[in-house]
Amino acid sequence: MRILVLNGSPRSKGHTKQMIEAFQEGAEAVGHQVDVTGVCRMKIGGCLACEYCHSKGNGICIQKDDMQAIYGLLKEAEMLVIASPIYYHGVSGQLKCVLDRFYSAAYPKRPKNLKKVAMILSSGDADMYDGAMFSYQGDFLNYLGLEDMGVFTAYGSQNGSPQKLAELKKFGMSL
Ligand SMILES: Cc1cc2nc3c(=O)[nH]c(=O)nc-3n(C[C@H](O)[C@H](O)[C@H](O)COP(=O)(O)O)c2cc1C
């Protein structure tokens, strides 16, 4: 299976990245192809709400920025992993721009190969996930109709711990 991971952390060796790497190691060990995209290294603007994609663009976004590479990967992906640090109770702003730009990718229907979704979140404190979970449930499970493969969180000293990384690796291997 082709798996697209959207990494919303700007920290190249950060907690989110460590969890992604553990997940990737597990998933690749059982034969999946994992594409990890660091969205904070890309130039991706927010949605302009111009409605071009929902009218004569027929699903094509008018903005020609680095989001085009993600649109290409989304066409191939069977599973999406949304990975982010928690910033002020939600995903990072850079990743939020990417998620808003799904407005065109999900029109008139979701990308045809995409069937499953999971989320990986890192935070400083516990119980910080309601904002990201609201979007996950509403946008990705209910609206796009993707199958929920699980939500994996780490806060405080759980971040980077061998137990947490083993959990992510095991998840990757379970797919
Ligand atoms: C701008 C900013 C906002 C943050 N907001 C929160 C927050 O609301 N709640 C929380 O528990 N941690 C918050 N944090 C801490 C990060 O979520 C935490 O350090 C996380 O482990 C960073 O992940 P990373 O190493 O993958 O970037 C914030 C950090 C930054 C830089």
PDB file of C-alpha atoms and ligand atoms in Angstrom:
ATOM      1  CA  MET A   1       0.000   0.000   0.000  1.00  0.00           C
ATOM      2  CA  ARG A   2       1.145   3.546  -0.735  1.00  0.00           C
ATOM      3  CA  ILE A   3       1.093   5.638   2.443  1.00  0.00           C
ATOM      4  CA  LEU A   4       1.439   9.413   2.427  1.00  0.00           C
ATOM      5  CA  VAL A   5       2.596  11.021   5.678  1.00  0.00           C
ATOM      6  CA  LEU A   6       2.143  14.776   6.005  1.00  0.00           C
ATOM      7  CA  ASN A   7       4.599  15.981   8.643  1.00  0.00           C
ATOM      8  CA  GLY A   8       3.470  19.291  10.124  1.00  0.00           C
ATOM      9  CA  SER A   9       6.493  19.794  12.381  1.00  0.00           C
ATOM     10  CA  PRO A  10       9.244  22.215  11.362  1.00  0.00           C
ATOM     11  CA  ARG A  11      11.719  20.391  13.623  1.00  0.00           C
ATOM     12  CA  SER A  12      13.658  17.962  11.452  1.00  0.00           C
ATOM     13  CA  LYS A  13      14.593  15.732  14.413  1.00  0.00           C
ATOM     14  CA  GLY A  14      11.581  16.584  16.552  1.00  0.00           C
ATOM     15  CA  HIS A  15       9.122  14.400  18.414  1.00  0.00           C
ATOM     16  CA  THR A  16       6.673  14.124  15.523  1.00  0.00           C
ATOM     17  CA  LYS A  17       9.480  13.111  13.154  1.00  0.00           C
ATOM     18  CA  GLN A  18      10.681  10.437  15.582  1.00  0.00           C
ATOM     19  CA  MET A  19       7.214   8.902  15.686  1.00  0.00           C
ATOM     20  CA  ILE A  20       6.942   9.088  11.898  1.00  0.00           C
ATOM     21  CA  GLU A  21      10.300   7.322  11.497  1.00  0.00           C
ATOM     22  CA  ALA A  22       9.246   4.522  13.850  1.00  0.00           C
ATOM     23  CA  PHE A  23       5.958   4.141  11.974  1.00  0.00           C
ATOM     24  CA  GLN A  24       7.784   4.189   8.631  1.00  0.00           C
ATOM     25  CA  GLU A  25      10.264   1.542   9.765  1.00  0.00           C
ATOM     26  CA  GLY A  26       7.408  -0.769  10.761  1.00  0.00           C
ATOM     27  CA  ALA A  27       5.319  -0.151   7.651  1.00  0.00           C
ATOM     28  CA  GLU A  28       8.258  -0.588   5.267  1.00  0.00           C
ATOM     29  CA  ALA A  29       9.311  -3.797   7.042  1.00  0.00           C
ATOM     30  CA  VAL A  30       6.034  -5.384   5.950  1.00  0.00           C
ATOM     31  CA  GLY A  31       6.256  -4.077   2.389  1.00  0.00           C
ATOM     32  CA  HIS A  32       4.396  -0.770   2.318  1.00  0.00           C
ATOM     33  CA  GLN A  33       5.715   2.279   0.479  1.00  0.00           C
ATOM     34  CA  VAL A  34       5.820   5.312   2.759  1.00  0.00           C
ATOM     35  CA  ASP A  35       6.204   8.850   1.362  1.00  0.00           C
ATOM     36  CA  VAL A  36       6.976  11.355   4.108  1.00  0.00           C
ATOM     37  CA  THR A  37       6.398  14.976   3.141  1.00  0.00           C
ATOM     38  CA  GLY A  38       7.737  17.726   5.384  1.00  0.00           C
ATOM     39  CA  VAL A  39       5.184  20.427   4.710  1.00  0.00           C
ATOM     40  CA  CYS A  40       7.092  23.052   6.711  1.00  0.00           C
ATOM     41  CA  ARG A  41       9.899  22.917   4.150  1.00  0.00           C
ATOM     42  CA  MET A  42       7.477  23.710   1.353  1.00  0.00           C
ATOM     43  CA  LYS A  43       5.901  26.916   0.152  1.00  0.00           C
ATOM     44  CA  ILE A  44       2.190  26.271   0.474  1.00  0.00           C
ATOM     45  CA  GLY A  45      -0.313  29.090   0.678  1.00  0.00           C
ATOM     46  CA  GLY A  46      -3.656  28.986   2.402  1.00  0.00           C
ATOM     47  CA  CYS A  47      -6.845  28.362   0.447  1.00  0.00           C
ATOM     48  CA  LEU A  48      -7.991  31.540  -1.333  1.00  0.00           C
ATOM     49  CA  ALA A  49     -11.665  30.517  -1.281  1.00  0.00           C
ATOM     50  CA  CYS A  50     -11.825  31.589  -4.928  1.00  0.00           C
ATOM     51  CA  GLU A  51     -14.007  28.533  -5.689  1.00  0.00           C
ATOM     52  CA  TYR A  52     -12.165  27.952  -8.979  1.00  0.00           C
ATOM     53  CA  CYS A  53     -11.701  24.263  -8.033  1.00  0.00           C
ATOM     54  CA  HIS A  54     -15.408  23.871  -7.307  1.00  0.00           C
ATOM     55  CA  SER A  55     -16.444  25.484 -10.590  1.00  0.00           C
ATOM     56  CA  LYS A  56     -14.622  25.589 -13.910  1.00  0.00           C
ATOM     57  CA  GLY A  57     -11.413  24.158 -12.415  1.00  0.00           C
ATOM     58  CA  ASN A  58     -13.275  20.907 -11.669  1.00  0.00           C
ATOM     59  CA  GLY A  59     -11.009  19.869  -8.792  1.00  0.00           C
ATOM     60  CA  ILE A  60      -7.870  21.687  -9.957  1.00  0.00           C
ATOM     61  CA  CYS A  61      -6.438  24.323  -7.606  1.00  0.00           C
ATOM     62  CA  ILE A  62      -5.586  27.640  -9.199  1.00  0.00           C
ATOM     63  CA  GLN A  63      -2.566  28.181  -6.931  1.00  0.00           C
ATOM     64  CA  LYS A  64       0.581  26.735  -8.491  1.00  0.00           C
ATOM     65  CA  ASP A  65       2.774  26.306  -5.425  1.00  0.00           C
ATOM     66  CA  ASP A  66       4.362  23.308  -3.666  1.00  0.00           C
ATOM     67  CA  MET A  67       0.910  21.912  -2.929  1.00  0.00           C
ATOM     68  CA  GLN A  68       0.993  20.558  -6.478  1.00  0.00           C
ATOM     69  CA  ALA A  69       3.505  17.912  -5.343  1.00  0.00           C
ATOM     70  CA  ILE A  70       1.148  16.848  -2.543  1.00  0.00           C
ATOM     71  CA  TYR A  71      -1.807  16.697  -4.940  1.00  0.00           C
ATOM     72  CA  GLY A  72       0.280  14.291  -7.047  1.00  0.00           C
ATOM     73  CA  LEU A  73       1.100  12.093  -4.040  1.00  0.00           C
ATOM     74  CA  LEU A  74      -2.534  12.147  -2.904  1.00  0.00           C
ATOM     75  CA  LYS A  75      -3.582  10.633  -6.223  1.00  0.00           C
ATOM     76  CA  GLU A  76      -1.363   7.612  -5.532  1.00  0.00           C
ATOM     77  CA  ALA A  77      -1.921   7.234  -1.787  1.00  0.00           C
ATOM     78  CA  GLU A  78      -4.184   4.570  -0.313  1.00  0.00           C
ATOM     79  CA  MET A  79      -3.602   5.759   3.227  1.00  0.00           C
ATOM     80  CA  LEU A  80      -2.974   9.209   4.653  1.00  0.00           C
ATOM     81  CA  VAL A  81      -1.175   9.896   7.933  1.00  0.00           C
ATOM     82  CA  ILE A  82      -1.632  13.361   9.386  1.00  0.00           C
ATOM     83  CA  ALA A  83       1.288  14.020  11.738  1.00  0.00           C
ATOM     84  CA  SER A  84       1.753  17.202  13.732  1.00  0.00           C
ATOM     85  CA  PRO A  85       2.859  18.863  16.904  1.00  0.00           C
ATOM     86  CA  ILE A  86       0.012  20.533  18.765  1.00  0.00           C
ATOM     87  CA  TYR A  87       0.214  24.293  18.416  1.00  0.00           C
ATOM     88  CA  TYR A  88      -2.395  26.175  20.431  1.00  0.00           C
ATOM     89  CA  HIS A  89      -4.700  23.168  20.592  1.00  0.00           C
ATOM     90  CA  GLY A  90      -4.615  22.359  16.877  1.00  0.00           C
ATOM     91  CA  VAL A  91      -2.243  21.113  14.168  1.00  0.00           C
ATOM     92  CA  SER A  92       0.555  23.467  13.099  1.00  0.00           C
ATOM     93  CA  GLY A  93      -0.371  26.387  10.857  1.00  0.00           C
ATOM     94  CA  GLN A  94       1.736  25.043   8.004  1.00  0.00           C
ATOM     95  CA  LEU A  95      -0.182  21.762   8.052  1.00  0.00           C
ATOM     96  CA  LYS A  96      -3.527  23.546   8.424  1.00  0.00           C
ATOM     97  CA  CYS A  97      -2.849  25.326   5.106  1.00  0.00           C
ATOM     98  CA  VAL A  98      -2.299  21.923   3.487  1.00  0.00           C
ATOM     99  CA  LEU A  99      -5.495  20.480   4.981  1.00  0.00           C
ATOM    100  CA  ASP A 100      -7.523  23.488   3.808  1.00  0.00           C
ATOM    101  CA  ARG A 101      -6.156  22.926   0.302  1.00  0.00           C
ATOM    102  CA  PHE A 102      -7.842  19.488   0.304  1.00  0.00           C
ATOM    103  CA  TYR A 103     -10.863  21.593  -0.729  1.00  0.00           C
ATOM    104  CA  SER A 104      -9.855  21.013  -4.345  1.00  0.00           C
ATOM    105  CA  ALA A 105      -8.490  17.464  -3.935  1.00  0.00           C
ATOM    106  CA  ALA A 106     -11.813  16.338  -2.436  1.00  0.00           C
ATOM    107  CA  TYR A 107     -13.863  17.780  -5.304  1.00  0.00           C
ATOM    108  CA  PRO A 108     -15.987  16.368  -6.803  1.00  0.00           C
ATOM    109  CA  LYS A 109     -14.925  13.243  -4.875  1.00  0.00           C
ATOM    110  CA  ARG A 110     -12.044  12.241  -2.629  1.00  0.00           C
ATOM    111  CA  PRO A 111      -8.859  10.988  -4.379  1.00  0.00           C
ATOM    112  CA  LYS A 112      -9.870   7.650  -5.830  1.00  0.00           C
ATOM    113  CA  ASN A 113      -7.234   5.429  -4.208  1.00  0.00           C
ATOM    114  CA  LEU A 114      -7.486   6.988  -0.756  1.00  0.00           C
ATOM    115  CA  LYS A 115      -9.278   4.705   1.697  1.00  0.00           C
ATOM    116  CA  LYS A 116      -7.631   4.971   5.124  1.00  0.00           C
ATOM    117  CA  VAL A 117      -6.376   7.598   7.523  1.00  0.00           C
ATOM    118  CA  ALA A 118      -4.434   7.796  10.796  1.00  0.00           C
ATOM    119  CA  MET A 119      -3.096  10.619  12.915  1.00  0.00           C
ATOM    120  CA  ILE A 120       0.095  11.118  14.920  1.00  0.00           C
ATOM    121  CA  LEU A 121       0.232  13.992  17.423  1.00  0.00           C
ATOM    122  CA  SER A 122       2.886  15.300  19.787  1.00  0.00           C
ATOM    123  CA  SER A 123       2.308  17.853  22.532  1.00  0.00           C
ATOM    124  CA  GLY A 124       3.881  19.265  25.648  1.00  0.00           C
ATOM    125  CA  ASP A 125       0.893  18.626  27.887  1.00  0.00           C
ATOM    126  CA  ALA A 126      -1.727  15.898  28.174  1.00  0.00           C
ATOM    127  CA  ASP A 127      -5.308  16.265  26.922  1.00  0.00           C
ATOM    128  CA  MET A 128      -4.399  18.673  24.143  1.00  0.00           C
ATOM    129  CA  TYR A 129      -5.923  16.782  21.251  1.00  0.00           C
ATOM    130  CA  ASP A 130      -9.591  17.848  21.053  1.00  0.00           C
ATOM    131  CA  GLY A 131      -9.015  20.438  18.297  1.00  0.00           C
ATOM    132  CA  ALA A 132      -7.092  18.063  16.036  1.00  0.00           C
ATOM    133  CA  MET A 133      -9.501  15.228  16.842  1.00  0.00           C
ATOM    134  CA  PHE A 134     -12.504  17.355  15.869  1.00  0.00           C
ATOM    135  CA  SER A 135     -11.013  17.911  12.420  1.00  0.00           C
ATOM    136  CA  TYR A 136      -9.947  14.260  12.098  1.00  0.00           C
ATOM    137  CA  GLN A 137     -13.432  12.999  12.940  1.00  0.00           C
ATOM    138  CA  GLY A 138     -15.383  15.622  11.019  1.00  0.00           C
ATOM    139  CA  ASP A 139     -13.233  16.127   7.957  1.00  0.00           C
ATOM    140  CA  PHE A 140     -11.450  12.844   7.376  1.00  0.00           C
ATOM    141  CA  LEU A 141     -13.763  10.179   8.818  1.00  0.00           C
ATOM    142  CA  ASN A 142     -17.214  11.709   8.348  1.00  0.00           C
ATOM    143  CA  TYR A 143     -16.775  14.002   5.333  1.00  0.00           C
ATOM    144  CA  LEU A 144     -14.200  12.105   3.291  1.00  0.00           C
ATOM    145  CA  GLY A 145     -15.419   8.748   4.588  1.00  0.00           C
ATOM    146  CA  LEU A 146     -11.961   7.312   5.240  1.00  0.00           C
ATOM    147  CA  GLU A 147     -11.418   4.283   7.445  1.00  0.00           C
ATOM    148  CA  ASP A 148     -10.028   5.172  10.866  1.00  0.00           C
ATOM    149  CA  MET A 149      -6.722   3.343  11.377  1.00  0.00           C
ATOM    150  CA  GLY A 150      -5.998   5.010  14.723  1.00  0.00           C
ATOM    151  CA  VAL A 151      -4.722   8.095  16.499  1.00  0.00           C
ATOM    152  CA  PHE A 152      -1.330   7.987  18.211  1.00  0.00           C
ATOM    153  CA  THR A 153      -0.366  10.676  20.701  1.00  0.00           C
ATOM    154  CA  ALA A 154       2.637  11.497  22.864  1.00  0.00           C
ATOM    155  CA  TYR A 155       3.006  14.246  25.444  1.00  0.00           C
ATOM    156  CA  GLY A 156       5.738  15.292  27.834  1.00  0.00           C
ATOM    157  CA  SER A 157       8.130  12.464  28.659  1.00  0.00           C
ATOM    158  CA  GLN A 158       6.285  10.059  26.349  1.00  0.00           C
ATOM    159  CA  ASN A 159       7.828  12.002  23.460  1.00  0.00           C
ATOM    160  CA  GLY A 160      10.734  10.030  22.036  1.00  0.00           C
ATOM    161  CA  SER A 161      10.404   7.272  24.649  1.00  0.00           C
ATOM    162  CA  PRO A 162      11.299   3.723  23.564  1.00  0.00           C
ATOM    163  CA  GLN A 163       7.777   2.571  24.517  1.00  0.00           C
ATOM    164  CA  LYS A 164       6.110   5.186  22.327  1.00  0.00           C
ATOM    165  CA  LEU A 165       8.377   4.548  19.359  1.00  0.00           C
ATOM    166  CA  ALA A 166       7.786   0.795  19.714  1.00  0.00           C
ATOM    167  CA  GLU A 167       4.016   1.491  19.633  1.00  0.00           C
ATOM    168  CA  LEU A 168       4.387   3.420  16.374  1.00  0.00           C
ATOM    169  CA  LYS A 169       6.583   0.744  14.812  1.00  0.00           C
ATOM    170  CA  LYS A 170       4.086  -1.940  15.815  1.00  0.00           C
ATOM    171  CA  PHE A 171       1.283   0.113  14.260  1.00  0.00           C
ATOM    172  CA  GLY A 172       3.215   0.337  10.986  1.00  0.00           C
ATOM    173  CA  MET A 173       3.821  -3.405  11.023  1.00  0.00           C
ATOM    174  CA  SER A 174       0.146  -4.112  11.685  1.00  0.00           C
ATOM    175  CA  LEU A 175      -1.039  -2.571   8.405  1.00  0.00           C
TER     176      LEU A 175
HETATM  177  C1  LIG B   1       3.910  27.612  18.623  1.00  0.00           C
HETATM  178  C2  LIG B   1       3.783  26.476  19.595  1.00  0.00           C
HETATM  179  C3  LIG B   1       2.570  26.231  20.193  1.00  0.00           C
HETATM  180  C4  LIG B   1       2.419  25.161  21.076  1.00  0.00           C
HETATM  181  N1  LIG B   1       1.201  24.928  21.645  1.00  0.00           N
HETATM  182  C5  LIG B   1       1.043  23.869  22.493  1.00  0.00           C
HETATM  183  C6  LIG B   1      -0.231  23.603  23.098  1.00  0.00           C
HETATM  184  O1  LIG B   1      -1.218  24.297  22.880  1.00  0.00           O
HETATM  185  N2  LIG B   1      -0.324  22.547  23.936  1.00  0.00           N
HETATM  186  C7  LIG B   1       0.745  21.736  24.205  1.00  0.00           C
HETATM  187  O2  LIG B   1       0.596  20.792  24.987  1.00  0.00           O
HETATM  188  N3  LIG B   1       1.961  21.949  23.629  1.00  0.00           N
HETATM  189  C8  LIG B   1       2.123  22.991  22.785  1.00  0.00           C
HETATM  190  N4  LIG B   1       3.342  23.226  22.196  1.00  0.00           N
HETATM  191  C9  LIG B   1       4.438  22.256  22.427  1.00  0.00           C
HETATM  192  C10 LIG B   1       4.595  21.247  21.280  1.00  0.00           C
HETATM  193  O3  LIG B   1       3.354  20.689  20.904  1.00  0.00           O
HETATM  194  C11 LIG B   1       5.521  20.109  21.737  1.00  0.00           C
HETATM  195  O4  LIG B   1       6.772  20.635  22.131  1.00  0.00           O
HETATM  196  C12 LIG B   1       5.714  19.055  20.660  1.00  0.00           C
HETATM  197  O5  LIG B   1       6.312  17.913  21.271  1.00  0.00           O
HETATM  198  C13 LIG B   1       6.595  19.542  19.525  1.00  0.00           C
HETATM  199  O6  LIG B   1       6.680  18.530  18.551  1.00  0.00           O
HETATM  200  P1  LIG B   1       7.872  18.506  17.462  1.00  0.00           P
HETATM  201  O7  LIG B   1       9.148  18.258  18.224  1.00  0.00           O
HETATM  202  O8  LIG B   1       7.514  17.398  16.552  1.00  0.00           O
HETATM  203  O9  LIG B   1       7.860  19.828  16.734  1.00  0.00           O
HETATM  204  C14 LIG B   1       3.527  24.305  21.349  1.00  0.00           C
HETATM  205  C15 LIG B   1       4.764  24.578  20.733  1.00  0.00           C
HETATM  206  C16 LIG B   1       4.908  25.653  19.872  1.00  0.00           C
HETATM  207  C17 LIG B   1       6.248  25.920  19.218  1.00  0.00           C
END
